[in-house]
Amino acid sequence: MTAFNVRLTFHGNLAFFLKRKPAQLERCLTERTSVKDVIEACGVPHPEVDLILVNARPVDFSRVLESESSLEVFPIESEPVTSFTEHRLQTHKIAKFVADGHLGKLVRNLRLLGIDVNYDRDADDRMLVKVSSEEERALLTRDRRLLMHAGVRHGRYLRSQNPLEQTVEVLHRFNLASEVTPFTRCLLCNALLEPAEKKNIISQLEPLTKIYYDQFRRCPQCGQIYWSGSHFDKLQRRIETILSRAAVPIRQRSPVL
Ligand SMILES: [Zn+2]
């Protein structure tokens, strides 16, 4: 077939992936190509794209380009950057995640806020895609290629390398303000904590903890015990820092610890 040109304009924060402004470029195609492939060839993973207009008409990722076209590509952003409110390609609120192996500190922050994050430090790409797809978990990663995998439906490429800023990114992208329930989830294994009677766990406590604390929670999965000891203030401060950076209202302190 005859080669044809495609012009692409990437809006809003998608410019991050192109490292250039204005975020416009032109591609010459020599065969029929899906819009997903054209967009990803420019370096933008499909889970970051919320709306695509081809010649001013909304399309999905599978639309095939076979002649000269103009593409407008829009991100997921809280402020609308286009008047098109329909034909959105992403789910804006998601509360279940799987994180890749380099994101341990982000995972700990999210679990501290009560957010459900599957995490295995040794999980390979195949495993991450499988968990994301089968359990409908959004994939959190700094591996752009992994996020482009066809098996990944939702996810986020974390812009920052700083765990605190990454946590704020996730809260914003996935609209998690109403999901924040600090101190309800095990930081080690992600299970929901249960109240524990002191008499049932007393043999596992240090001498001073036995004396000074009466309220405990226990992880039903890994057995970890939580109480409002010296570590509690530090964790509470971390929660307050994250939520104030994210502009999420801080609700009452956890009643459980
Ligand atoms: Zn646990």
Short mmCIF file of C-alpha atoms and ligand atoms in Angstrom, two decimals:
data_model
loop_
_atom_site.label_atom_id
_atom_site.label_comp_id
_atom_site.label_asym_id
_atom_site.label_seq_id
_atom_site.Cartn_x
_atom_site.Cartn_y
_atom_site.Cartn_z
CA MET A 1 0.00 0.00 0.00
CA THR A 2 1.05 3.62 -0.42
CA ALA A 3 2.76 5.18 2.58
CA PHE A 4 0.73 7.80 4.42
CA ASN A 5 1.35 10.36 7.15
CA VAL A 6 -0.28 10.53 10.56
CA ARG A 7 -0.06 13.67 12.70
CA LEU A 8 -0.35 13.22 16.46
CA THR A 9 -0.94 15.83 19.15
CA PHE A 10 -0.52 14.71 22.76
CA HIS A 11 -2.34 16.84 25.31
CA GLY A 12 -1.84 17.71 28.98
CA ASN A 13 0.53 15.56 31.02
CA LEU A 14 1.15 13.13 28.13
CA ALA A 15 3.90 15.55 27.07
CA PHE A 16 5.87 13.94 29.92
CA PHE A 17 6.41 10.85 27.77
CA LEU A 18 7.61 12.77 24.72
CA LYS A 19 9.97 15.16 26.51
CA ARG A 20 9.12 17.88 24.06
CA LYS A 21 6.72 20.77 23.69
CA PRO A 22 4.53 21.25 21.87
CA ALA A 23 3.90 17.53 22.02
CA GLN A 24 3.25 17.06 18.33
CA LEU A 25 4.84 14.71 15.89
CA GLU A 26 4.32 13.13 12.53
CA ARG A 27 4.72 9.48 11.58
CA CYS A 28 4.91 7.89 8.18
CA LEU A 29 3.10 4.52 8.08
CA THR A 30 3.60 1.91 5.38
CA GLU A 31 0.90 -0.50 6.50
CA ARG A 32 -2.48 -0.53 8.24
CA THR A 33 -1.79 0.14 11.93
CA SER A 34 -4.00 0.35 15.03
CA VAL A 35 -4.12 3.63 16.92
CA LYS A 36 -2.83 1.77 20.01
CA ASP A 37 0.32 0.77 18.14
CA VAL A 38 0.87 4.24 16.66
CA ILE A 39 0.46 5.94 20.05
CA GLU A 40 2.70 3.46 21.87
CA ALA A 41 5.38 3.76 19.17
CA CYS A 42 5.59 7.41 20.29
CA GLY A 43 6.37 6.22 23.83
CA VAL A 44 2.96 6.71 25.46
CA PRO A 45 1.51 3.59 27.20
CA HIS A 46 -2.18 2.97 26.45
CA PRO A 47 -3.34 3.00 30.14
CA GLU A 48 -2.32 6.67 30.23
CA VAL A 49 -4.68 7.58 27.37
CA ASP A 50 -8.29 8.45 28.14
CA LEU A 51 -9.58 9.81 24.84
CA ILE A 52 -8.48 9.58 21.22
CA LEU A 53 -9.91 11.66 18.40
CA VAL A 54 -9.12 10.65 14.84
CA ASN A 55 -10.02 13.44 12.45
CA ALA A 56 -12.08 14.97 15.31
CA ARG A 57 -14.09 11.79 15.96
CA PRO A 58 -13.64 9.65 19.14
CA VAL A 59 -12.29 6.13 18.55
CA ASP A 60 -11.02 3.24 20.66
CA PHE A 61 -7.56 1.68 20.68
CA SER A 62 -8.38 -0.92 18.04
CA ARG A 63 -9.28 1.58 15.30
CA VAL A 64 -7.09 0.90 12.27
CA LEU A 65 -5.47 3.76 10.40
CA GLU A 66 -5.08 3.28 6.65
CA SER A 67 -4.91 6.79 5.23
CA GLU A 68 -3.69 10.23 6.18
CA SER A 69 -5.11 11.12 9.60
CA SER A 70 -4.88 13.59 12.42
CA LEU A 71 -4.88 12.21 15.98
CA GLU A 72 -5.59 14.10 19.21
CA VAL A 73 -4.60 12.10 22.27
CA PHE A 74 -5.80 13.10 25.76
CA PRO A 75 -4.68 11.99 29.23
CA ILE A 76 -6.66 11.21 32.38
CA GLU A 77 -6.77 14.52 34.20
CA SER A 78 -8.96 16.01 36.87
CA GLU A 79 -9.34 19.20 34.85
CA PRO A 80 -11.02 18.50 31.53
CA VAL A 81 -8.84 19.49 28.63
CA THR A 82 -11.51 18.77 26.05
CA SER A 83 -15.26 19.16 25.81
CA PHE A 84 -15.71 15.48 24.92
CA THR A 85 -17.06 13.82 28.05
CA GLU A 86 -18.07 10.52 26.47
CA HIS A 87 -16.01 7.82 24.77
CA ARG A 88 -13.52 7.80 27.64
CA LEU A 89 -11.19 4.80 27.55
CA GLN A 90 -10.15 4.56 31.20
CA THR A 91 -11.87 3.83 34.50
CA HIS A 92 -11.25 6.87 36.66
CA LYS A 93 -11.77 5.28 40.05
CA ILE A 94 -9.95 2.04 40.87
CA ALA A 95 -9.12 0.83 44.40
CA LYS A 96 -7.17 -2.39 43.77
CA PHE A 97 -3.56 -2.46 42.62
CA VAL A 98 -0.60 -4.62 41.79
CA ALA A 99 2.82 -3.00 42.07
CA ASP A 100 6.05 -4.05 40.44
CA GLY A 101 9.01 -5.20 42.50
CA HIS A 102 10.85 -1.87 42.72
CA LEU A 103 8.06 -0.05 44.51
CA GLY A 104 8.22 -1.44 48.06
CA LYS A 105 8.10 1.96 49.77
CA LEU A 106 5.12 3.11 47.72
CA VAL A 107 3.33 -0.16 48.56
CA ARG A 108 3.96 0.36 52.27
CA ASN A 109 2.55 3.90 52.12
CA LEU A 110 -0.57 2.77 50.27
CA ARG A 111 -1.20 -0.13 52.66
CA LEU A 112 -0.70 2.24 55.58
CA LEU A 113 -3.60 4.25 54.13
CA GLY A 114 -5.67 1.07 53.88
CA ILE A 115 -5.36 0.69 50.09
CA ASP A 116 -5.36 -2.85 48.66
CA VAL A 117 -2.01 -3.51 46.90
CA ASN A 118 -0.79 -6.89 45.75
CA TYR A 119 3.02 -6.96 45.92
CA ASP A 120 5.65 -9.62 45.47
CA ARG A 121 9.18 -8.26 45.30
CA ASP A 122 10.21 -11.14 43.05
CA ALA A 123 7.23 -11.13 40.68
CA ASP A 124 8.29 -11.15 37.01
CA ASP A 125 6.54 -9.24 34.23
CA ARG A 126 4.41 -12.21 33.22
CA MET A 127 3.14 -12.59 36.79
CA LEU A 128 2.39 -8.86 37.12
CA VAL A 129 0.35 -8.82 33.90
CA LYS A 130 -1.50 -11.98 34.96
CA VAL A 131 -2.46 -10.60 38.41
CA SER A 132 -3.43 -7.25 36.91
CA SER A 133 -5.66 -8.89 34.32
CA GLU A 134 -7.22 -11.73 36.36
CA GLU A 135 -7.86 -9.70 39.52
CA GLU A 136 -8.68 -6.45 37.69
CA ARG A 137 -5.92 -4.61 39.54
CA ALA A 138 -4.39 -1.43 38.13
CA LEU A 139 -0.67 -1.93 37.51
CA LEU A 140 1.73 0.52 39.19
CA THR A 141 5.15 0.58 37.57
CA ARG A 142 8.08 2.60 36.30
CA ASP A 143 8.54 0.22 33.40
CA ARG A 144 6.98 1.86 30.37
CA ARG A 145 7.25 -1.27 28.20
CA LEU A 146 5.45 -3.36 30.82
CA LEU A 147 2.57 -0.89 30.95
CA MET A 148 2.23 -1.19 27.15
CA HIS A 149 1.55 -4.94 27.41
CA ALA A 150 -1.75 -5.82 25.72
CA GLY A 151 -2.85 -7.74 28.84
CA VAL A 152 -2.74 -4.60 30.99
CA ARG A 153 -6.08 -2.83 31.04
CA HIS A 154 -5.43 -0.15 33.70
CA GLY A 155 -2.31 1.24 35.30
CA ARG A 156 -0.03 4.17 35.89
CA TYR A 157 3.53 4.98 34.99
CA LEU A 158 4.80 6.72 38.14
CA ARG A 159 6.38 10.01 37.13
CA SER A 160 8.30 10.50 40.36
CA GLN A 161 11.02 8.30 41.83
CA ASN A 162 10.15 9.57 45.31
CA PRO A 163 7.81 7.22 47.25
CA LEU A 164 5.90 10.06 48.92
CA GLU A 165 5.24 11.81 45.59
CA GLN A 166 4.36 8.47 43.99
CA THR A 167 1.76 7.90 46.72
CA VAL A 168 0.20 11.29 45.99
CA GLU A 169 0.18 10.48 42.26
CA VAL A 170 -1.73 7.25 42.89
CA LEU A 171 -4.26 8.93 45.22
CA HIS A 172 -4.99 11.54 42.55
CA ARG A 173 -5.02 9.38 39.44
CA PHE A 174 -7.35 6.78 40.91
CA ASN A 175 -9.56 9.11 43.01
CA LEU A 176 -8.80 7.36 46.26
CA ALA A 177 -9.73 10.11 48.76
CA SER A 178 -12.81 8.24 49.96
CA GLU A 179 -10.94 4.93 50.18
CA VAL A 180 -8.39 6.10 52.75
CA THR A 181 -8.78 4.11 56.01
CA PRO A 182 -5.42 4.22 57.85
CA PHE A 183 -4.23 1.34 60.02
CA THR A 184 -6.70 -1.21 58.69
CA ARG A 185 -4.38 -3.31 56.53
CA CYS A 186 -1.25 -5.36 57.20
CA LEU A 187 1.83 -3.52 55.91
CA LEU A 188 3.63 -6.81 55.32
CA CYS A 189 1.06 -8.92 53.47
CA ASN A 190 -1.93 -6.67 52.58
CA ALA A 191 -4.59 -8.62 54.57
CA LEU A 192 -7.24 -6.68 56.50
CA LEU A 193 -6.44 -6.50 60.22
CA GLU A 194 -8.72 -7.90 62.91
CA PRO A 195 -9.08 -6.86 66.55
CA ALA A 196 -7.10 -9.15 68.87
CA GLU A 197 -7.81 -9.88 72.54
CA LYS A 198 -4.76 -9.10 74.64
CA LYS A 199 -5.02 -12.37 76.52
CA ASN A 200 -4.78 -14.34 73.28
CA ILE A 201 -1.56 -12.70 72.07
CA ILE A 202 0.13 -11.82 75.37
CA SER A 203 2.79 -14.48 74.96
CA GLN A 204 4.01 -12.73 71.78
CA LEU A 205 4.40 -9.27 73.36
CA GLU A 206 7.50 -7.60 74.76
CA PRO A 207 7.40 -6.94 78.55
CA LEU A 208 6.79 -3.17 78.30
CA THR A 209 4.17 -3.58 75.58
CA LYS A 210 2.29 -5.96 77.89
CA ILE A 211 2.23 -3.27 80.57
CA TYR A 212 1.43 -0.14 78.57
CA TYR A 213 -0.97 -1.23 75.81
CA ASP A 214 -4.39 -2.85 75.83
CA GLN A 215 -5.65 -2.53 72.28
CA PHE A 216 -4.20 -4.65 69.52
CA ARG A 217 -4.88 -5.71 65.97
CA ARG A 218 -3.61 -8.84 64.38
CA CYS A 219 -3.10 -9.87 60.78
CA PRO A 220 -5.10 -13.07 60.19
CA GLN A 221 -2.79 -14.03 57.33
CA CYS A 222 0.79 -13.54 58.59
CA GLY A 223 0.18 -13.11 62.33
CA GLN A 224 1.82 -9.66 62.64
CA ILE A 225 0.55 -7.75 65.68
CA TYR A 226 -0.07 -3.98 65.59
CA TRP A 227 -0.53 -1.54 68.46
CA SER A 228 -0.09 2.19 69.01
CA GLY A 229 3.49 1.95 70.27
CA SER A 230 6.44 4.21 69.61
CA HIS A 231 6.24 3.52 65.85
CA PHE A 232 2.65 4.79 65.77
CA ASP A 233 3.44 8.52 65.95
CA LYS A 234 5.93 8.17 63.10
CA LEU A 235 3.38 6.39 60.92
CA GLN A 236 0.70 8.90 61.85
CA ARG A 237 3.01 11.74 60.81
CA ARG A 238 3.69 10.01 57.50
CA ILE A 239 -0.04 9.65 56.86
CA GLU A 240 -0.62 13.32 57.65
CA THR A 241 2.21 14.38 55.33
CA ILE A 242 0.86 12.27 52.45
CA LEU A 243 -2.73 13.43 52.88
CA SER A 244 -1.83 17.07 53.21
CA ARG A 245 0.35 16.88 50.05
CA ALA A 246 -2.53 15.14 48.27
CA ALA A 247 -5.05 17.69 49.62
CA VAL A 248 -7.15 14.86 51.04
CA PRO A 249 -9.03 15.85 54.23
CA ILE A 250 -7.60 14.09 57.27
CA ARG A 251 -10.41 12.29 59.00
CA GLN A 252 -10.40 11.37 62.67
CA ARG A 253 -7.44 9.43 63.92
CA SER A 254 -7.80 5.73 63.68
CA PRO A 255 -10.10 4.45 66.41
CA VAL A 256 -8.51 1.02 66.31
CA LEU A 257 -5.01 1.66 67.57
ZN ZN B 1 0.04 -9.76 57.40
#
